[in-house]
Amino acid sequence: MTQNRSQDREHRAIEVSERVADVPPSGIRRYFELAEEVEDIISLGVGEPDFSAPWAIREAAIASLERGATSYTTNRGLRSLREAIETYVHRRFDLGYSAENEVLVTTGASEAVDLAIRTLVDPDDVVAVVEPTYLSYRPIGRLTGAEVIGVPTAVEDDFRVTPERLAGAGADEADVLVMCYPNNPTGAVMQIDALRRVGTFAREHDLTIISDEIYAELSYEDDHVSIASLPGMRERTVVINGFSKAFAMTGLRLGYALGPAHVIDAMNRIHQYTMLSSPTTAQHAALEGLRSCLDEVGSMRQSYDRRRKFVLARLAELGIDCFEAKGAFYVFPRCPWPDEERFVESLLEEEQVAVVPGHVFGESGDGHLRVSYATSLEQLREAMSRLERFLAE
Amino acid sequence: MEPREEVLALLAENARYTLEDIARMTDLTAAEAEALIAELEDEGVIAGYQAVVNWRVADRERARAEVELNVTLDRETSYDDIARRIAGFPEVKTLQLVSGNYDFLARVEAGSTREISRFVSERIAPVPEITQTVTHFVMDTYKEQGIQMNGGGDEDDRLSISP
Ligand SMILES: Cc1ncc(COP(=O)(O)O)c(C=O)c1O
């Protein structure tokens, strides 16, 4: 009792900053709490691979520990890892970044997003975020004191961003544009022509682009194209990527940023004080991933692709309208009921299947559901049967 | 991937995928998948279908041994001839010609280790071309056909909902 009361008093004594108090709670928190209560749940609400990291990656992590590699690394990350990243992004995405000064190894892509936004954005700036969107960009943008505007995309355009949508949202006045393709939550991808048009818009209106390409390896019909590989775009883009999705390494927390030397240098100026260096064990693990696990990345991609096709086919059979998502591990069907929230809650309650309502990813996600297929085919099959039964009732 | 390769890859992964499931995961219809599978069976590309059983869990554990066989060849007898003679026994579950210190590696299964011993000494060793056998009784199986047994494999420690 006494303790509780003194804790309460402490709460009142310490005031959190206005900027943090202004950050709204994460929109998915509520659904997480609901789902945690449910037994025998099949969750299609998961934003990370169901695979564990390839064995060779785990062995490399263990071996580095056995060698005693438990010290800090250089701020920018192990030289050998940066060189491996340089080679990998060059071969895979035709991107030219020097390990010397244009690559920064970060603690997850999450840190790279934070550093990029803080490095590029001033308090009076405008940050445009393509929506529906991964949940981090908006709050981090707000923390800098900038104004954040959403650029809605729509199913009619397969959730690709277009110059018309950008102009319509007022992004011509923005300083920084944050986009993510292949996209979480829609599974949308952007091909070269669509990217060119966005690039032209960015050059005309002097926008800097933060391109979160963490799902780059998970593009199923065509190889991923990075907007930074287009002529004239490298100098106005920061590319973010990482090991979480493609290498199934979420818990090891490793990502990286690529950009012009002076931008990476500026990002490193924050990183050196806030992070010092990214986890050393994870850096050794990631290096092994780039050296020897690209085949396994390919077989995981193939596995996701089969599940993607399976889920799209099942949704079509159930009469649920869904555009053909071609990337990441999400599909984004239209919600069969007008009230998305009620649908999600009833489905969870009655059939123990969890999905996430589209509106939490931005207004333009309204009326949709994020369905993750980072789950075994057996589970997906069962989830779709439960969904079928639910709809029949 | 070609449809043939794709269907093969799927069945090699799980032979119990239904035709409907295969159709959903490929660009084929169920009828096309069925025809393709029939074709693969006819051609002998698909040689059979079996479950990967963990007999220990089923409490029906059978004795197993990996048996190394050394043979001598002469003008009239080839590896194929010898292999045919050994492969004919139902106790021999797999038989492979291998490189290295011995010629054949046979996986033998029977009701008990005694039965295996008897089978090897009475059926295999007397084959005239066989000069030596070395029998390794299997004590435990950790992985079979790419599937981890006895508690192997990764745990799923993910949160039910994540961004
Ligand atoms: C689009 C997107 N960017 C970044 C991240 C965070 O990745 P990391 O684990 O590398 O911090 C996620 C994770 O869900 C994501 O979906």
XYZ file of C-alpha atoms and ligand atoms in Angstrom:
572
model
C 0.000 0.000 0.000
C 2.576 2.490 1.142
C 4.747 1.521 -1.737
C 1.944 2.010 -4.235
C 1.230 5.424 -2.893
C 4.827 6.489 -3.098
C 4.989 5.145 -6.643
C 1.957 7.265 -7.515
C 3.638 10.289 -6.088
C 6.714 9.544 -8.157
C 4.551 9.406 -11.254
C 3.327 12.852 -10.554
C 6.742 14.173 -9.660
C 8.349 13.164 -12.936
C 6.890 14.836 -15.937
C 7.567 13.387 -19.352
C 8.406 15.864 -22.055
C 5.571 17.345 -24.075
C 6.996 15.938 -27.245
C 6.869 12.404 -25.913
C 3.512 12.903 -24.239
C 2.221 13.900 -27.685
C 3.201 10.584 -29.251
C 0.018 8.538 -29.510
C 0.099 4.942 -28.304
C 0.808 2.414 -31.030
C -2.369 1.493 -32.894
C -1.658 -2.203 -32.750
C -1.118 -2.337 -28.992
C -4.850 -2.930 -28.363
C -4.962 -5.862 -30.776
C -1.867 -7.338 -29.234
C -3.512 -7.237 -25.814
C -6.686 -8.827 -27.167
C -4.739 -11.555 -28.931
C -2.638 -12.345 -25.885
C -5.797 -13.378 -24.041
C -6.816 -15.948 -26.644
C -5.845 -19.602 -26.493
C -5.300 -21.806 -29.530
C -4.824 -18.676 -31.583
C -3.608 -18.667 -35.148
C -2.080 -15.286 -35.637
C -1.913 -13.727 -39.065
C -0.927 -10.517 -37.334
C 2.771 -11.167 -37.100
C 5.253 -8.811 -38.740
C 8.274 -11.085 -38.660
C 9.401 -14.337 -40.298
C 8.302 -17.664 -38.850
C 11.702 -19.065 -39.804
C 14.572 -18.883 -37.380
C 17.821 -17.447 -38.732
C 19.707 -19.900 -40.986
C 21.892 -22.256 -39.012
C 25.142 -20.939 -40.462
C 24.229 -17.477 -39.158
C 23.571 -18.833 -35.684
C 26.840 -20.782 -35.768
C 28.753 -17.666 -36.764
C 27.226 -15.793 -33.837
C 28.231 -18.574 -31.451
C 31.712 -18.840 -32.934
C 32.265 -15.096 -32.540
C 31.350 -15.403 -28.878
C 33.702 -18.355 -28.461
C 36.516 -16.304 -29.962
C 35.771 -13.636 -27.414
C 34.519 -11.061 -29.920
C 32.509 -9.179 -27.328
C 33.954 -5.675 -27.702
C 32.558 -2.600 -29.441
C 33.205 -2.325 -33.146
C 33.989 0.886 -34.999
C 30.982 3.225 -34.950
C 30.081 2.557 -38.548
C 30.256 -1.218 -38.125
C 32.846 -3.898 -38.884
C 34.806 -3.018 -41.975
C 34.358 -6.563 -43.312
C 30.594 -6.320 -42.894
C 30.415 -2.947 -44.618
C 32.437 -4.380 -47.489
C 30.099 -7.348 -47.720
C 27.134 -4.951 -47.772
C 28.806 -2.877 -50.501
C 29.218 -5.993 -52.651
C 25.762 -7.358 -51.906
C 23.777 -4.197 -52.694
C 25.827 -3.692 -55.824
C 25.194 -7.196 -57.159
C 21.634 -7.486 -56.010
C 20.207 -3.980 -56.513
C 22.734 -2.232 -58.716
C 23.512 0.256 -55.933
C 26.974 1.789 -55.652
C 27.883 2.692 -52.073
C 31.396 2.685 -50.708
C 32.080 0.650 -47.567
C 34.490 3.420 -46.631
C 32.011 6.222 -46.016
C 28.598 5.527 -47.510
C 27.432 2.596 -45.372
C 26.327 2.753 -41.731
C 25.551 -0.433 -39.807
C 22.678 0.192 -37.404
C 20.808 -1.557 -34.615
C 17.974 -2.767 -36.800
C 16.495 -0.832 -39.678
C 14.578 0.843 -36.849
C 17.641 2.781 -35.767
C 18.396 3.697 -39.351
C 14.875 5.144 -39.735
C 15.347 7.170 -36.559
C 18.785 8.447 -37.594
C 17.701 9.301 -41.123
C 14.692 11.292 -39.993
C 16.576 13.116 -37.251
C 19.443 13.865 -39.599
C 17.322 15.204 -42.429
C 14.470 16.952 -40.654
C 14.332 20.326 -38.903
C 11.519 21.326 -36.521
C 9.711 23.454 -39.093
C 10.019 20.957 -41.914
C 7.290 18.887 -43.455
C 7.684 15.123 -43.632
C 5.438 13.277 -46.059
C 4.760 9.630 -45.315
C 3.278 7.309 -47.920
C 0.287 5.506 -46.412
C -0.827 2.884 -45.454
C 2.463 2.717 -43.633
C 4.662 0.903 -41.198
C 4.050 2.470 -37.804
C 7.419 4.061 -36.945
C 7.842 6.897 -39.401
C 5.079 9.193 -38.166
C 5.985 9.224 -34.455
C 9.689 9.673 -35.176
C 8.861 12.488 -37.560
C 6.710 14.103 -34.875
C 9.502 13.793 -32.304
C 11.680 16.057 -34.422
C 8.981 18.701 -34.148
C 8.212 18.560 -37.859
C 4.787 18.494 -39.403
C 3.957 15.020 -40.713
C 1.515 14.631 -43.575
C 0.164 11.386 -44.939
C 0.187 10.612 -48.660
C -2.702 8.207 -49.154
C -2.435 5.457 -51.726
C -5.352 3.373 -52.921
C -6.226 -0.073 -54.097
C -7.043 1.360 -57.574
C -3.301 2.003 -57.978
C -2.369 -1.273 -56.279
C -1.248 0.925 -53.361
C 1.598 2.456 -55.366
C 2.447 6.073 -54.772
C 1.995 8.364 -57.797
C 2.856 12.007 -58.525
C -0.870 12.776 -58.514
C -1.296 11.341 -55.029
C 1.822 13.184 -53.856
C 0.612 16.508 -55.240
C -2.905 15.899 -53.914
C -1.569 15.442 -50.403
C 0.582 18.566 -50.575
C 3.848 16.659 -50.664
C 5.217 19.143 -53.206
C 5.699 21.412 -50.190
C 7.389 18.689 -48.132
C 11.095 18.438 -47.380
C 11.360 14.700 -46.856
C 9.351 11.828 -48.283
C 9.333 8.487 -46.487
C 8.319 5.476 -48.527
C 8.544 1.718 -48.147
C 8.306 -0.753 -51.029
C 7.773 -3.724 -50.916
C 5.271 -2.365 -48.447
C 4.232 -3.210 -44.950
C 1.188 -3.441 -44.544
C -0.122 -3.759 -48.112
C 2.427 -6.043 -49.792
C 2.531 -3.573 -52.694
C 5.670 -3.239 -54.832
C 6.825 -0.464 -57.165
C 8.378 -1.217 -60.511
C 10.824 0.945 -62.385
C 8.367 3.138 -64.330
C 6.328 3.987 -61.263
C 9.545 4.771 -59.358
C 10.766 6.998 -62.189
C 7.645 9.127 -61.945
C 8.106 9.519 -58.193
C 11.776 10.340 -58.781
C 10.862 13.063 -61.253
C 8.402 14.527 -58.756
C 11.067 14.464 -56.033
C 13.561 16.283 -58.247
C 11.029 18.869 -59.369
C 10.013 19.660 -55.801
C 13.388 19.143 -54.198
C 12.339 16.291 -51.934
C 14.773 14.080 -50.087
C 13.635 10.466 -50.005
C 13.997 7.982 -47.183
C 13.402 4.632 -48.839
C 12.836 1.769 -46.425
C 13.683 -1.308 -48.485
C 13.804 -3.867 -45.716
C 11.561 -6.202 -47.732
C 13.686 -5.874 -50.896
C 14.493 -9.597 -51.003
C 10.808 -10.444 -50.742
C 9.608 -9.370 -54.164
C 7.950 -12.282 -55.915
C 7.246 -11.444 -59.527
C 10.065 -9.113 -60.472
C 13.338 -8.296 -58.777
C 13.192 -5.336 -56.447
C 14.287 -1.994 -57.869
C 15.708 0.622 -55.525
C 14.713 4.196 -56.287
C 18.309 5.182 -55.491
C 19.495 3.182 -58.505
C 17.646 5.518 -60.904
C 19.590 8.331 -62.575
C 19.771 11.456 -60.450
C 18.239 9.821 -57.382
C 21.262 8.579 -55.458
C 22.150 12.059 -54.271
C 18.717 12.703 -52.818
C 17.975 9.316 -51.256
C 18.817 7.491 -48.048
C 18.260 3.756 -48.481
C 17.402 1.686 -45.428
C 17.713 -2.063 -45.358
C 18.465 -4.780 -42.847
C 18.719 -8.415 -41.941
C 15.476 -8.863 -40.004
C 13.190 -10.010 -42.787
C 15.278 -11.570 -45.555
C 17.663 -13.348 -43.198
C 15.045 -14.022 -40.497
C 17.167 -12.195 -37.919
C 14.663 -9.865 -36.200
C 15.874 -10.539 -32.674
C 19.521 -10.020 -33.566
C 18.737 -6.359 -34.344
C 20.826 -5.456 -37.351
C 20.221 -3.108 -40.245
C 22.022 -0.525 -42.315
C 21.694 2.793 -44.059
C 23.185 3.761 -47.418
C 23.567 7.328 -48.592
C 25.849 10.082 -49.794
C 28.973 10.336 -47.619
C 28.038 13.615 -45.912
C 24.609 12.256 -44.918
C 25.989 8.971 -43.580
C 28.593 11.015 -41.783
C 25.894 13.132 -40.142
C 23.848 10.059 -39.195
C 26.961 8.552 -37.683
C 27.363 11.684 -35.578
C 24.137 10.754 -33.744
C 24.841 7.015 -33.844
C 28.241 7.377 -32.188
C 26.654 9.012 -29.145
C 23.373 7.139 -28.902
C 24.489 3.643 -29.945
C 28.276 3.736 -30.096
C 28.188 0.614 -32.254
C 25.632 -1.977 -33.259
C 25.609 -5.378 -31.529
C 28.904 -7.087 -32.300
C 27.540 -10.629 -32.228
C 24.841 -9.665 -34.697
C 27.418 -8.059 -36.996
C 29.387 -11.306 -37.179
C 26.168 -13.188 -37.778
C 25.107 -10.835 -40.569
C 28.498 -11.094 -42.243
C 28.076 -14.868 -42.439
C 24.571 -14.347 -43.785
C 25.876 -12.293 -46.704
C 28.728 -14.718 -47.290
C 26.882 -17.994 -47.306
C 23.134 -17.765 -46.824
C 21.786 -16.167 -50.004
C 20.531 -19.563 -51.190
C 18.584 -19.965 -47.994
C 17.198 -16.471 -48.416
C 16.030 -17.692 -51.821
C 14.321 -20.764 -50.442
C 12.561 -18.735 -47.756
C 11.404 -16.383 -50.523
C 10.049 -19.352 -52.445
C 8.235 -20.583 -49.391
C 6.621 -17.180 -48.794
C 5.635 -17.001 -52.446
C 3.749 -20.289 -52.245
C 1.935 -19.181 -49.146
C 1.141 -15.841 -50.792
C -0.442 -17.580 -53.739
C -2.262 -19.952 -51.428
C -3.748 -17.148 -49.327
C -4.697 -15.043 -52.348
C -6.408 -18.080 -53.897
C -8.276 -18.933 -50.697
C -9.417 -15.344 -50.190
C -10.711 -15.289 -53.757
C -12.584 -18.545 -53.144
C -14.195 -16.984 -50.072
C -15.295 -14.022 -52.166
C -13.011 -11.606 -50.333
C -11.720 -8.878 -52.571
C -7.940 -8.595 -52.508
C -5.508 -6.890 -54.869
C -2.544 -8.988 -55.929
C 0.123 -8.164 -53.367
C 3.531 -9.019 -54.806
C 5.946 -8.312 -51.992
C 6.819 -8.527 -48.280
C 4.740 -11.143 -46.454
C 1.395 -9.429 -46.265
C -1.794 -9.324 -48.253
C -4.248 -6.492 -47.717
C -7.774 -7.653 -48.515
C -10.881 -5.530 -48.263
C -12.703 -6.226 -45.021
C -15.927 -8.166 -45.756
C -17.815 -6.178 -43.109
C -18.282 -2.397 -43.098
C -17.033 -2.286 -39.501
C -13.460 -3.482 -39.637
C -12.866 -3.306 -35.923
C -15.902 -5.440 -35.124
C -14.852 -7.933 -37.763
C -11.359 -8.286 -36.328
C -12.647 -8.676 -32.788
C -15.379 -11.183 -33.702
C -13.007 -13.262 -35.807
C -10.594 -13.381 -32.906
C -13.301 -14.216 -30.396
C -15.192 -16.800 -32.397
C -12.490 -18.466 -34.453
C -9.273 -17.463 -32.680
C -7.748 -16.016 -35.831
C -5.900 -12.717 -35.472
C -5.505 -10.138 -38.228
C -4.825 -6.412 -37.951
C -7.338 -3.783 -39.103
C -6.015 -1.630 -41.920
C -6.855 1.717 -40.349
C -4.053 1.432 -37.791
C -1.612 1.881 -40.701
C -3.189 5.171 -41.741
C -6.564 6.399 -42.915
C -6.116 5.041 -46.401
C -5.918 1.578 -44.879
C -9.538 1.953 -43.761
C -11.779 -0.901 -44.777
C -8.887 -3.336 -45.198
C -7.160 -6.013 -43.153
C -3.475 -6.813 -42.903
C -3.049 -10.546 -43.219
C 0.472 -11.842 -42.697
C 1.479 -15.116 -44.310
C 4.700 -15.476 -42.321
C 3.201 -18.647 -40.873
C 3.376 -22.287 -41.909
C 1.134 -23.468 -44.704
C -0.633 -25.841 -42.289
C -1.520 -22.896 -40.069
C -2.606 -20.814 -43.034
C -4.794 -23.621 -44.278
C -6.430 -23.936 -40.863
C -6.827 -20.169 -40.537
C -8.549 -19.970 -43.915
C -10.911 -22.809 -42.961
C -11.780 -20.989 -39.772
C -12.349 -17.800 -41.741
C -14.598 -19.691 -44.127
C -16.655 -21.069 -41.240
C -16.806 -17.610 -39.670
C -18.130 -16.032 -42.854
C -20.711 -18.788 -43.293
C -22.237 -18.077 -39.886
C 10.048 -22.519 -62.237
C 8.533 -24.857 -64.802
C 5.221 -26.373 -63.685
C 6.805 -29.856 -63.571
C 9.617 -28.703 -61.322
C 7.213 -26.738 -59.185
C 4.868 -29.678 -58.644
C 7.836 -31.923 -57.853
C 9.239 -29.421 -55.367
C 5.870 -29.166 -53.649
C 5.338 -32.923 -53.422
C 8.913 -33.470 -52.246
C 8.143 -31.004 -49.482
C 4.793 -32.541 -48.558
C 3.269 -35.389 -50.551
C -0.083 -34.817 -48.892
C -0.756 -31.434 -50.468
C -4.129 -31.793 -52.108
C -4.587 -31.076 -55.793
C -6.528 -27.972 -54.754
C -3.649 -26.787 -52.575
C -1.175 -27.380 -55.374
C -3.413 -25.438 -57.730
C -3.594 -22.549 -55.248
C 0.178 -22.405 -54.896
C 0.943 -22.581 -58.618
C -0.562 -21.238 -61.804
C -2.078 -24.648 -62.572
C -5.670 -25.794 -62.199
C -6.344 -28.830 -60.017
C -7.035 -30.912 -63.144
C -3.760 -29.821 -64.735
C -1.874 -30.645 -61.539
C -3.489 -34.069 -61.463
C -2.512 -34.787 -65.073
C 1.044 -33.616 -64.443
C 1.405 -35.830 -61.395
C 0.061 -38.832 -63.317
C 2.632 -38.121 -66.008
C 5.443 -37.896 -63.440
C 4.335 -41.189 -61.924
C 4.141 -42.909 -65.313
C 7.611 -41.747 -66.220
C 8.919 -43.043 -62.912
C 10.063 -39.572 -61.880
C 7.879 -39.959 -58.816
C 8.866 -43.391 -57.534
C 6.523 -43.518 -54.550
C 5.029 -41.754 -51.539
C 5.730 -42.493 -47.881
C 5.206 -40.890 -44.509
C 8.250 -39.954 -42.440
C 7.425 -41.842 -39.252
C 9.065 -41.364 -35.909
C 8.654 -44.980 -34.771
C 9.997 -44.216 -31.356
C 7.132 -41.824 -30.650
C 4.711 -44.393 -32.090
C 6.214 -46.858 -29.591
C 6.813 -49.274 -32.412
C 10.499 -48.868 -32.691
C 12.151 -51.272 -35.084
C 15.810 -52.167 -35.189
C 17.869 -50.473 -37.818
C 21.420 -50.741 -39.056
C 23.602 -49.084 -41.624
C 25.647 -51.865 -43.211
C 28.851 -51.265 -45.147
C 29.509 -53.815 -47.856
C 32.752 -54.532 -49.707
C 32.535 -56.525 -52.890
C 34.819 -57.937 -55.586
C 33.906 -57.654 -59.217
C 34.828 -60.037 -62.030
C 34.320 -60.051 -65.776
C 30.805 -61.458 -65.468
C 29.598 -59.520 -62.432
C 28.982 -55.776 -62.215
C 27.910 -53.534 -59.342
C 24.414 -53.576 -60.809
C 24.257 -57.362 -60.642
C 25.297 -57.431 -57.006
C 22.981 -54.553 -56.134
C 20.020 -56.385 -57.622
C 20.718 -59.429 -55.472
C 20.885 -57.390 -52.289
C 18.075 -54.978 -53.045
C 15.650 -57.827 -53.461
C 15.480 -58.469 -49.705
C 12.622 -56.606 -48.033
C 14.821 -55.975 -44.976
C 17.006 -53.735 -47.141
C 15.323 -50.337 -47.106
C 17.915 -48.335 -48.994
C 20.931 -49.389 -50.978
C 23.498 -47.048 -52.395
C 26.779 -47.419 -54.224
C 29.187 -45.015 -52.586
C 32.734 -43.770 -52.926
C 35.310 -44.340 -50.191
C 36.415 -47.293 -48.113
C 33.550 -49.556 -49.001
C 31.323 -50.103 -52.027
C 27.711 -50.256 -50.872
C 25.871 -48.745 -47.966
C 22.662 -50.557 -47.055
C 20.066 -49.496 -44.537
C 18.564 -52.608 -43.007
C 15.448 -52.798 -40.835
C 14.011 -55.704 -38.864
C 12.138 -56.447 -35.648
C 15.231 -56.687 -33.428
C 18.994 -56.347 -33.540
C 19.205 -60.128 -33.393
C 17.115 -60.461 -36.508
C 19.341 -57.947 -38.239
C 22.464 -59.861 -37.196
C 20.962 -63.048 -38.484
C 19.877 -61.396 -41.719
C 23.330 -59.990 -42.378
C 25.191 -63.178 -41.553
C 22.789 -65.551 -43.283
C 21.590 -63.561 -46.275
C 24.104 -60.872 -47.085
C 27.520 -62.180 -46.059
C 27.138 -65.456 -48.001
C 26.664 -63.632 -51.339
C 29.843 -64.777 -53.129
C 30.960 -61.322 -54.319
C 30.703 -59.802 -50.836
C 34.104 -59.816 -49.125
C 33.323 -57.903 -45.963
C 30.432 -56.384 -44.016
C 30.493 -53.863 -41.189
C 27.204 -53.409 -39.338
C 26.416 -50.164 -37.491
C 23.302 -50.483 -35.360
C 21.377 -47.225 -35.219
C 21.053 -46.023 -31.649
C 19.026 -42.870 -32.233
C 17.703 -40.846 -35.145
C 17.889 -37.087 -35.014
C 16.936 -36.163 -38.534
C 15.192 -38.064 -41.275
C 14.401 -36.769 -44.769
C 15.183 -33.219 -43.648
C 12.818 -33.462 -40.688
C 14.220 -33.130 -37.178
C 13.139 -35.781 -34.701
C 13.064 -36.130 -30.953
C 12.529 -32.531 -29.980
C 14.822 -31.001 -32.575
C 13.787 -27.974 -34.620
C 13.241 -24.334 -33.796
C 10.800 -22.875 -31.358
C 8.401 -20.136 -32.375
C 8.801 -17.461 -29.727
C 7.170 -14.644 -31.663
C 4.651 -12.196 -30.242
C 1.138 -12.827 -31.529
C 0.851 -9.361 -33.049
C 3.752 -7.168 -34.144
C 4.098 -4.133 -36.395
C 8.794 -1.572 -43.076
C 9.620 -1.917 -41.897
N 10.706 -1.194 -41.630
C 11.476 -1.455 -40.554
C 11.176 -2.482 -39.697
C 12.054 -2.710 -38.506
O 13.063 -3.593 -38.807
P 14.287 -3.920 -37.844
O 13.955 -5.221 -37.183
O 15.453 -4.060 -38.763
O 14.437 -2.823 -36.895
C 10.049 -3.270 -39.930
C 9.680 -4.361 -39.006
O 8.559 -4.811 -38.933
C 9.258 -2.989 -41.067
O 8.172 -3.724 -41.346
